[in-house]
Short mmCIF file of N, CA and C in Angstrom, two decimals:
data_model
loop_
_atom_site.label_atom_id
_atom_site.label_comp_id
_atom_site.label_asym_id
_atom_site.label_seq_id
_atom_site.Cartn_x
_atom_site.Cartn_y
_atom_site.Cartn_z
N UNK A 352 92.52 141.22 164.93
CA UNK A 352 92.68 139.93 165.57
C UNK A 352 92.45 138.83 164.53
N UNK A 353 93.16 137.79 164.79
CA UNK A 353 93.23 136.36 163.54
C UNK A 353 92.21 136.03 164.12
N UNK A 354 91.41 135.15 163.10
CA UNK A 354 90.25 133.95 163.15
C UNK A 354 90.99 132.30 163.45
N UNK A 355 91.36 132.12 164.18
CA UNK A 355 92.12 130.56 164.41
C UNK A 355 90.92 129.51 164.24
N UNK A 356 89.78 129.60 163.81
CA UNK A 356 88.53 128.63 163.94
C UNK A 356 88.40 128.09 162.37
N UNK A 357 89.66 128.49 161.53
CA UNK A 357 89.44 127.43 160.10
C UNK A 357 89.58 125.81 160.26
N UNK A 358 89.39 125.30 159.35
CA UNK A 358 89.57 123.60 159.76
C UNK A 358 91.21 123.31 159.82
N UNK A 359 91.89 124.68 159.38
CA UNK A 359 93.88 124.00 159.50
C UNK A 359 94.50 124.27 161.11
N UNK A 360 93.33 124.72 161.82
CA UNK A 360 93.84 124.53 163.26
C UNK A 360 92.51 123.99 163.97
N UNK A 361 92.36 122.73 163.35
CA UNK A 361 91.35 122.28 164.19
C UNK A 361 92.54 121.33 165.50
N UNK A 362 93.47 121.14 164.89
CA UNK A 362 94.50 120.16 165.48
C UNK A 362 94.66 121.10 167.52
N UNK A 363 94.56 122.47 167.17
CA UNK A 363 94.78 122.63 168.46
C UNK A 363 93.46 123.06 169.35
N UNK A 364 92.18 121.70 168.79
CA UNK A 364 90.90 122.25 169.79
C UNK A 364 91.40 120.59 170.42
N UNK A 365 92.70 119.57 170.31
CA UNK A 365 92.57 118.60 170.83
C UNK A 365 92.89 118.88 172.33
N UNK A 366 92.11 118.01 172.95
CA UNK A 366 92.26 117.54 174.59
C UNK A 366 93.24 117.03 174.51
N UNK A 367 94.43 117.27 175.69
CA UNK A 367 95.33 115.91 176.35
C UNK A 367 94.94 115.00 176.62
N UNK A 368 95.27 114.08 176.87
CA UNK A 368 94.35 112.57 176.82
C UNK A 368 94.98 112.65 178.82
N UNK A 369 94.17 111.97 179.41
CA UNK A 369 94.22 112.23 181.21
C UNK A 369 95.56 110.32 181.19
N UNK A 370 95.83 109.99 181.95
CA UNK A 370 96.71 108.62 181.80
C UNK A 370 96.07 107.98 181.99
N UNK A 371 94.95 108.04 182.76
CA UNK A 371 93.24 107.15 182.60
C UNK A 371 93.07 106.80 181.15
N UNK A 372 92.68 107.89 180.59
CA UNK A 372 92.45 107.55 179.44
C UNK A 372 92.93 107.00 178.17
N UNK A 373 94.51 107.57 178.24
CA UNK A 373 95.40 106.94 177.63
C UNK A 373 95.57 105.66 177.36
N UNK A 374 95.73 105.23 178.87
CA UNK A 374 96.24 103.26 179.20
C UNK A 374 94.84 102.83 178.60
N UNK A 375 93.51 102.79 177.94
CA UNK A 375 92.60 102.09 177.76
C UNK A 375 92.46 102.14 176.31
N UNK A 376 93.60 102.59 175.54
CA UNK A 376 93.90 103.43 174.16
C UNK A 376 94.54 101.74 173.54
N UNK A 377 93.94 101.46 171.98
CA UNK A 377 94.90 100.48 172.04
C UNK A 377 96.60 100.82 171.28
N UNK A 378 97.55 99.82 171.48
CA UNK A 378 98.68 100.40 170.32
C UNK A 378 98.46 101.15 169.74
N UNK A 379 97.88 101.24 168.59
CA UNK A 379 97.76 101.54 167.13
C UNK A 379 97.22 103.44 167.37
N UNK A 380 96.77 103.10 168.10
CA UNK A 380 95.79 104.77 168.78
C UNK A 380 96.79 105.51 169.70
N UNK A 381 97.57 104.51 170.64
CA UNK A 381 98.72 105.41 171.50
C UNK A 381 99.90 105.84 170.82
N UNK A 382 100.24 105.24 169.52
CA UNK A 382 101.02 106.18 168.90
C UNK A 382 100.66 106.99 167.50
N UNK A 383 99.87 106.89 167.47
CA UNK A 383 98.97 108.02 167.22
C UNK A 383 98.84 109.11 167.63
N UNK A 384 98.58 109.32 169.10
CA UNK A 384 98.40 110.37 169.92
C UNK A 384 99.70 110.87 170.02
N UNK A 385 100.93 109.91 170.14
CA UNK A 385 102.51 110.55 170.04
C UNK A 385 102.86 111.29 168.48
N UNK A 386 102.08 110.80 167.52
CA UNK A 386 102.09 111.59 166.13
C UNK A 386 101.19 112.78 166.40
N UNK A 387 100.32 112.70 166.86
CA UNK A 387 99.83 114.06 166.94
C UNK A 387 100.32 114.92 167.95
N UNK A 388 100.98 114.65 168.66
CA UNK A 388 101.86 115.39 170.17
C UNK A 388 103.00 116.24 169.01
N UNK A 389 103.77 115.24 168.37
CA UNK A 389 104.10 115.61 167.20
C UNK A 389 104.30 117.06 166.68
N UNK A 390 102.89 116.95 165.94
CA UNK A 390 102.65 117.59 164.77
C UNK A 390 102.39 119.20 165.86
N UNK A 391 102.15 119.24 166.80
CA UNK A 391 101.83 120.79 168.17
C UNK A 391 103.38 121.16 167.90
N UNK A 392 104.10 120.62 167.50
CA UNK A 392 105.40 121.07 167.85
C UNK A 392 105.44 122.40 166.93
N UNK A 393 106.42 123.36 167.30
CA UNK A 393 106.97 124.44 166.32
C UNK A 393 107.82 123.84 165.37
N UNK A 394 107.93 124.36 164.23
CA UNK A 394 108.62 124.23 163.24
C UNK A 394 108.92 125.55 162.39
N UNK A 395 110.27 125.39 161.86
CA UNK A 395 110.90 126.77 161.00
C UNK A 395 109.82 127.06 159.77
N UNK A 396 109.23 128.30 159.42
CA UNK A 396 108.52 128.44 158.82
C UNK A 396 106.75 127.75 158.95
N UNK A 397 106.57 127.36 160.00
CA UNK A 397 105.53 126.59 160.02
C UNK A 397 105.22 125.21 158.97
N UNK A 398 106.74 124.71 158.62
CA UNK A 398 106.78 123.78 157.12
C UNK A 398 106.48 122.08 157.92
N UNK A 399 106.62 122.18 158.93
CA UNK A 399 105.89 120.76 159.90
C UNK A 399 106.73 119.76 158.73
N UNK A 400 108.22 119.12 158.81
CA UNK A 400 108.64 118.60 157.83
C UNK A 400 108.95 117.16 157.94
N UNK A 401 107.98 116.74 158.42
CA UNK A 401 108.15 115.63 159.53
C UNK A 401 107.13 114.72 158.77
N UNK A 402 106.80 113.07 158.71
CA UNK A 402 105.94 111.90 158.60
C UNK A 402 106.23 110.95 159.01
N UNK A 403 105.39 110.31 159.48
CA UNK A 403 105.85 108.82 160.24
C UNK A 403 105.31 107.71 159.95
N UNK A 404 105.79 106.63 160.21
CA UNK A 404 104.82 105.38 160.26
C UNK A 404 105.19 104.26 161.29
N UNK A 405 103.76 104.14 161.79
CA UNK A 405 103.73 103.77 162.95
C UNK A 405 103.49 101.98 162.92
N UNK A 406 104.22 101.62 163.72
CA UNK A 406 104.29 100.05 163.87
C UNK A 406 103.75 99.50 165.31
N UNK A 407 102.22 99.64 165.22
CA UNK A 407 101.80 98.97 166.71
C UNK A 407 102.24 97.56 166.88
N UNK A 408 102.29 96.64 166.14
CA UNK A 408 103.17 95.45 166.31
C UNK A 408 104.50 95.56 167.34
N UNK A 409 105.60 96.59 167.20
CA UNK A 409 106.45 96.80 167.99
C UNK A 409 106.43 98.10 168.75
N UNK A 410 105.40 98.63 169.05
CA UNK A 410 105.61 99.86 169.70
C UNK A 410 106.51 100.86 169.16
N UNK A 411 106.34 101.13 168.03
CA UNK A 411 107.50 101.90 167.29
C UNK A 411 106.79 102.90 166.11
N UNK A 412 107.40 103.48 166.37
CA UNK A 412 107.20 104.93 165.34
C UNK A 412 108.94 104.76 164.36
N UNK A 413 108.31 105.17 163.20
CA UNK A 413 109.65 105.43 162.39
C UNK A 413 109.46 106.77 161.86
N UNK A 414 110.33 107.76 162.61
CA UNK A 414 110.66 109.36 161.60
C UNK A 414 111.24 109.30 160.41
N UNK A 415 110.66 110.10 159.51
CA UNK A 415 111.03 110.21 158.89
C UNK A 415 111.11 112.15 158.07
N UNK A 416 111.93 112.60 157.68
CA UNK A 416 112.43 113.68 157.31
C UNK A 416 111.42 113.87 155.60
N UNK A 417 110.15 114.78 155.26
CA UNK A 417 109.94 115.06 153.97
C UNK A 417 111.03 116.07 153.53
N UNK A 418 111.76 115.60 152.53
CA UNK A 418 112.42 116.90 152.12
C UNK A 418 111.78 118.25 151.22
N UNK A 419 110.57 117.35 150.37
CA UNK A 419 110.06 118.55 149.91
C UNK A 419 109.67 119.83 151.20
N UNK A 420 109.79 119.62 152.00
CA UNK A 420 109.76 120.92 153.01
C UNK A 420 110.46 121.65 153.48
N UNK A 421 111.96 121.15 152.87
CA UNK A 421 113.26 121.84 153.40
C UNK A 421 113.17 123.22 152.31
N UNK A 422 113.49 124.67 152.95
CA UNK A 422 113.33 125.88 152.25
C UNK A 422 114.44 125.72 151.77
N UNK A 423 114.51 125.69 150.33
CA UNK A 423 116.47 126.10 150.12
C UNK A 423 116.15 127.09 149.69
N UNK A 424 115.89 128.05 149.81
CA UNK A 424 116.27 129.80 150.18
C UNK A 424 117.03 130.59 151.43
N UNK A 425 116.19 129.82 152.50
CA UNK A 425 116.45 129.89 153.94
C UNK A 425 116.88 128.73 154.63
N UNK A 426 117.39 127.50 154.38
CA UNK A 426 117.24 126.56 154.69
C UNK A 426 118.24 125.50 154.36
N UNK A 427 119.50 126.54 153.53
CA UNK A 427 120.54 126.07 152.44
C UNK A 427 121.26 124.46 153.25
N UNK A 428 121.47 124.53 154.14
CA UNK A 428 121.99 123.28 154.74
C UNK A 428 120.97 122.07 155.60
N UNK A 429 119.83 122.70 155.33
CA UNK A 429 119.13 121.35 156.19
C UNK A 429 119.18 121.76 157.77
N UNK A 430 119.24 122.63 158.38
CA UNK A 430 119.72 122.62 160.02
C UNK A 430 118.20 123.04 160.30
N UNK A 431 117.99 124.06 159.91
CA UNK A 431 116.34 124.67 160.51
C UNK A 431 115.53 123.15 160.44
N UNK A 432 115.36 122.89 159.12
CA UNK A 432 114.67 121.45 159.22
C UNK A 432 114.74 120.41 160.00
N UNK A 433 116.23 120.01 160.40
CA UNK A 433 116.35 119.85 161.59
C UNK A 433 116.13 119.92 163.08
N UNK A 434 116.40 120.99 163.27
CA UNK A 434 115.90 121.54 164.83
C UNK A 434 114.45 121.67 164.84
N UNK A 435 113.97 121.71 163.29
CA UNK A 435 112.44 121.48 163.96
C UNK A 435 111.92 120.22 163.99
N UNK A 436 112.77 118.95 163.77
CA UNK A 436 112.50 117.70 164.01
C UNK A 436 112.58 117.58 165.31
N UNK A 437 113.68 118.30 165.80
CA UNK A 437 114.26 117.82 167.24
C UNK A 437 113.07 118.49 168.10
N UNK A 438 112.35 119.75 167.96
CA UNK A 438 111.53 120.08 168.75
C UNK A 438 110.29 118.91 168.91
N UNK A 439 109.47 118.57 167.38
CA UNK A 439 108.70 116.91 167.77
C UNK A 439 109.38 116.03 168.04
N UNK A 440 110.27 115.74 168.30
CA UNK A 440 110.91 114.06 168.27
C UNK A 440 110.69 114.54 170.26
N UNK A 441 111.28 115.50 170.92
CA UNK A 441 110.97 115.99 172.14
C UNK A 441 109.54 116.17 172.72
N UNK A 442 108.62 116.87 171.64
CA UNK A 442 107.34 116.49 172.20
C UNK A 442 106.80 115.20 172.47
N UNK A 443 107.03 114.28 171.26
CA UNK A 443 106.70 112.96 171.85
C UNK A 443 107.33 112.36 172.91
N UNK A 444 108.72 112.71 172.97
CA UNK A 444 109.33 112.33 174.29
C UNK A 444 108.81 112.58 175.62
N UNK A 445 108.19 114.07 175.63
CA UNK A 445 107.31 114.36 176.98
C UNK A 445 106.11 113.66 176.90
N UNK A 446 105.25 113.73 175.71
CA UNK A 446 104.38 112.45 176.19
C UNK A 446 104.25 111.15 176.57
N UNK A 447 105.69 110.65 176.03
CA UNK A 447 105.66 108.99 176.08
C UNK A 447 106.30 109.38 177.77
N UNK A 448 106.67 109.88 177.93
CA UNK A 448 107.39 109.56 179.79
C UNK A 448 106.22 110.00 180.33
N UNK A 449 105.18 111.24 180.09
CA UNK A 449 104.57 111.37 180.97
C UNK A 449 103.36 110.16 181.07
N UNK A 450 102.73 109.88 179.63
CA UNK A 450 101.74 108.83 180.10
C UNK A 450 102.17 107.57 179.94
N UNK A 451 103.41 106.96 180.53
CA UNK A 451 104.01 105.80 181.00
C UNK A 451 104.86 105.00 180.16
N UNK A 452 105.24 105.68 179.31
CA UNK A 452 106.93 104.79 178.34
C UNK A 452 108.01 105.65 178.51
N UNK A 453 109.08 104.70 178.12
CA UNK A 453 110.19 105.83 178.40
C UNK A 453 110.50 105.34 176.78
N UNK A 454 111.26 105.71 176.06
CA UNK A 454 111.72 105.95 174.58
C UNK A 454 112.97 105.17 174.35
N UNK A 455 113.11 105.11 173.55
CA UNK A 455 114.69 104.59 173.18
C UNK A 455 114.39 104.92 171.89
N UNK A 456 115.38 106.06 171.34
CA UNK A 456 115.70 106.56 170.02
C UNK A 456 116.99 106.15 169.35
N UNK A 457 117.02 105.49 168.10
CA UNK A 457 117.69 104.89 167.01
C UNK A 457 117.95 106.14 166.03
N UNK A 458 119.15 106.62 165.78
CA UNK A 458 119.06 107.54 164.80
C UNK A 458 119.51 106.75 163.81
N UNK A 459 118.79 106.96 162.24
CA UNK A 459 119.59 106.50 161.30
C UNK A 459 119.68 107.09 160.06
N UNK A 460 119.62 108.30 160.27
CA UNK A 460 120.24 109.44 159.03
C UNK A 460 121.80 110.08 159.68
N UNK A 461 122.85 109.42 159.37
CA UNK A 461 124.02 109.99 160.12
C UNK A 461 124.22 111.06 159.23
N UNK A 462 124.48 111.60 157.79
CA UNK A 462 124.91 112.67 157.76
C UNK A 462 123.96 113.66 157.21
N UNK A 463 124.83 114.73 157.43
CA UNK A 463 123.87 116.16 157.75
C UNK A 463 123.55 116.15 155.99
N UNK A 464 124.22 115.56 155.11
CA UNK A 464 124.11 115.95 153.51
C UNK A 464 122.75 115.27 153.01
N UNK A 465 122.19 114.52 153.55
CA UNK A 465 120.81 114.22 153.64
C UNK A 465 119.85 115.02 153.30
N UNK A 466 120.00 116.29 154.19
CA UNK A 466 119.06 116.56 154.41
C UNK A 466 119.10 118.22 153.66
N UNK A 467 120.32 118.62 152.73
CA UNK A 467 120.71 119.55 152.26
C UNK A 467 119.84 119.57 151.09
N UNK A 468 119.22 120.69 150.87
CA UNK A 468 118.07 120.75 149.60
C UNK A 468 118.61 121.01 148.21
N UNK A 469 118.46 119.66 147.75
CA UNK A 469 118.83 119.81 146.12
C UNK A 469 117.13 119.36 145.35
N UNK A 470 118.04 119.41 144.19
CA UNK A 470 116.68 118.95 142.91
C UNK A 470 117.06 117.33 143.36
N UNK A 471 117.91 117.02 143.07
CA UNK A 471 117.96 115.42 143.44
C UNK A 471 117.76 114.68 144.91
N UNK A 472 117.63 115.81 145.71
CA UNK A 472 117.80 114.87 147.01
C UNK A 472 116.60 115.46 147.41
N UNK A 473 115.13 114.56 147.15
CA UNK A 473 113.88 114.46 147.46
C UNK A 473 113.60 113.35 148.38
N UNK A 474 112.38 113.47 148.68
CA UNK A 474 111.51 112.18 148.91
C UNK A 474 111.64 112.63 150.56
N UNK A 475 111.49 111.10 151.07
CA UNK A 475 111.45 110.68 152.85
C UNK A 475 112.70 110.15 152.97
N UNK A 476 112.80 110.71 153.88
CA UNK A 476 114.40 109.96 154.95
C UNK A 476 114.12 109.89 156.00
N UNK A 477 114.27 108.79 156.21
CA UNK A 477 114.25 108.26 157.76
C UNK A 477 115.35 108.98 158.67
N UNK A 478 114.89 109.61 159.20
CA UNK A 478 115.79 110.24 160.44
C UNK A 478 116.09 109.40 161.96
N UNK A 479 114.64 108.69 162.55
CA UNK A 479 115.32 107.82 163.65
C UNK A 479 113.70 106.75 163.97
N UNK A 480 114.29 105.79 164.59
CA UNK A 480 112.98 105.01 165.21
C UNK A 480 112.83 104.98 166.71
N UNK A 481 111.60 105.10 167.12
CA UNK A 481 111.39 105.53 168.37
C UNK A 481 110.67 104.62 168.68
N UNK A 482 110.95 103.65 170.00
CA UNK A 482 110.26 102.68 170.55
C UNK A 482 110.08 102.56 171.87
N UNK A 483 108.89 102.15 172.10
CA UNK A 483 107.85 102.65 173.31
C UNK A 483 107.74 101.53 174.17
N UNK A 484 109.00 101.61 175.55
CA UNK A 484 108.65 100.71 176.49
C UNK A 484 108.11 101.00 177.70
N UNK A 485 107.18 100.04 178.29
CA UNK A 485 106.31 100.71 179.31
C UNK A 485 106.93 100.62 180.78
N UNK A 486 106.14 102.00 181.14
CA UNK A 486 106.76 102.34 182.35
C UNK A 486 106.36 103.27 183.40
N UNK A 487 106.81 103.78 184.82
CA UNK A 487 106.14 104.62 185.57
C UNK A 487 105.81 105.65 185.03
N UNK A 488 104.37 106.26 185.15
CA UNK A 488 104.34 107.35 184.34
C UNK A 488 105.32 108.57 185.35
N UNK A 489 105.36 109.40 184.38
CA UNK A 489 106.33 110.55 185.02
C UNK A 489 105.58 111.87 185.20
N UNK A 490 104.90 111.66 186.61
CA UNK A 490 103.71 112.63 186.48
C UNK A 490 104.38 114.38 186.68
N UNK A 491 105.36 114.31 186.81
CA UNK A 491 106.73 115.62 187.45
C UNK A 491 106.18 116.05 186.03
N UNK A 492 105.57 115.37 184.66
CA UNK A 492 106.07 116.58 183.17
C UNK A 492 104.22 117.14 183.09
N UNK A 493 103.31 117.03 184.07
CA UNK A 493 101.83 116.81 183.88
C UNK A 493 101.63 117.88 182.92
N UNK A 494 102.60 119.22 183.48
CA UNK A 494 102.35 120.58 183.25
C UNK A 494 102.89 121.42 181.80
N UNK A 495 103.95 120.19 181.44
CA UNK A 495 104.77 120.32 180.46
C UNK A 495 104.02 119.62 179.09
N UNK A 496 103.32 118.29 179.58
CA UNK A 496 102.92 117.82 178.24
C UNK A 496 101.14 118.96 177.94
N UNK A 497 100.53 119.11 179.07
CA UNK A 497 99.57 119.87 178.58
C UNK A 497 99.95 121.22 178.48
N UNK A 498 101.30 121.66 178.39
CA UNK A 498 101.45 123.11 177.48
C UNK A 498 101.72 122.36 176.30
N UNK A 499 102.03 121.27 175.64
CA UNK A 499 102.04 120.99 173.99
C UNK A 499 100.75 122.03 173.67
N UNK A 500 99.39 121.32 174.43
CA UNK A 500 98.48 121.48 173.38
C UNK A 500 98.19 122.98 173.56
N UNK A 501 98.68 123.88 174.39
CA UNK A 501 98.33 125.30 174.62
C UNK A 501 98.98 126.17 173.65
N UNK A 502 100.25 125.87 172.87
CA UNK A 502 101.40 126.68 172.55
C UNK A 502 100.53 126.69 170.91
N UNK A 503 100.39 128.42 170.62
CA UNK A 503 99.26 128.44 169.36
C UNK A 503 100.78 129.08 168.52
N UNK A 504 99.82 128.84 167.26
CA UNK A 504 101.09 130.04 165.78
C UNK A 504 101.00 131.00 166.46
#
């Protein structure tokens, strides 16, 4: 049996935050909690290839794509890296509807050659901006956002 009690999964001893607790959260901390909703997500290889920066001024998160995490062994076109964006960019989506925003996503990496692993094509790419307007919470996902924090390696 694995030891899961090192400090690189301390991330999944976090609580869901209740929508009590949430709404008393300021900006800067509520998307925060959508970066860490985030980071629970699965990803290809466990390479989590994802960073953000967060703009409590506008309720906005900006994705962005690390490429040093794209495998080019396994990974020759950028797609795995991909779909494991799309799995966080979705977790935060279940949190922001369930504890009371609904999203509006901006993509702005249109092509797929972005994200194709060369020696030259490093760094961060912005993949999309996600902005957080408030709203009924959507208590129908209660069960969905607290399996984020259940789903282990």
């Amino acid at each position: 049996m694995h030891d899961y009690s090192g400090k690189n999964y301390l991330i999944w001893q976090t609580i869901p935050h209740t929508i009590e607790k949430f709404k008393k959260l300021t900006p800067k901390e509520q998307l925060s909690h959508f970066c860490l909703v985030a980071h629970l997500a699965p990803s290809t290889h466990n390479t989590q290839p994802w960073r953000f920066e967060i703009k409590p001024e506008n309720m906005e998160i900006v994705f962005f794509v690390d490429k040093q995490y794209i495998l080019p062994a396994s990974d020759v076109n950028g797609r795995q890296t991909i779909v494991s964006c799309g799995c966080a960019l979705k977790n935060i989506e279940v949190g922001a509807n369930y504890l009371g925003y609904k999203t509006n996503i901006e993509i702005i990496a249109l092509s797929k050659e972005e994200f194709k692993p060369t020696e030259a094509n490093t760094g961060l790419t912005a993949l999309c901006k996600i902005n957080f307007i408030p709203d009924e919470n959507n208590r129908s996902l209660e069960n969905t956002y607290k399996a984020i924090f259940k789903r282990q390696v």
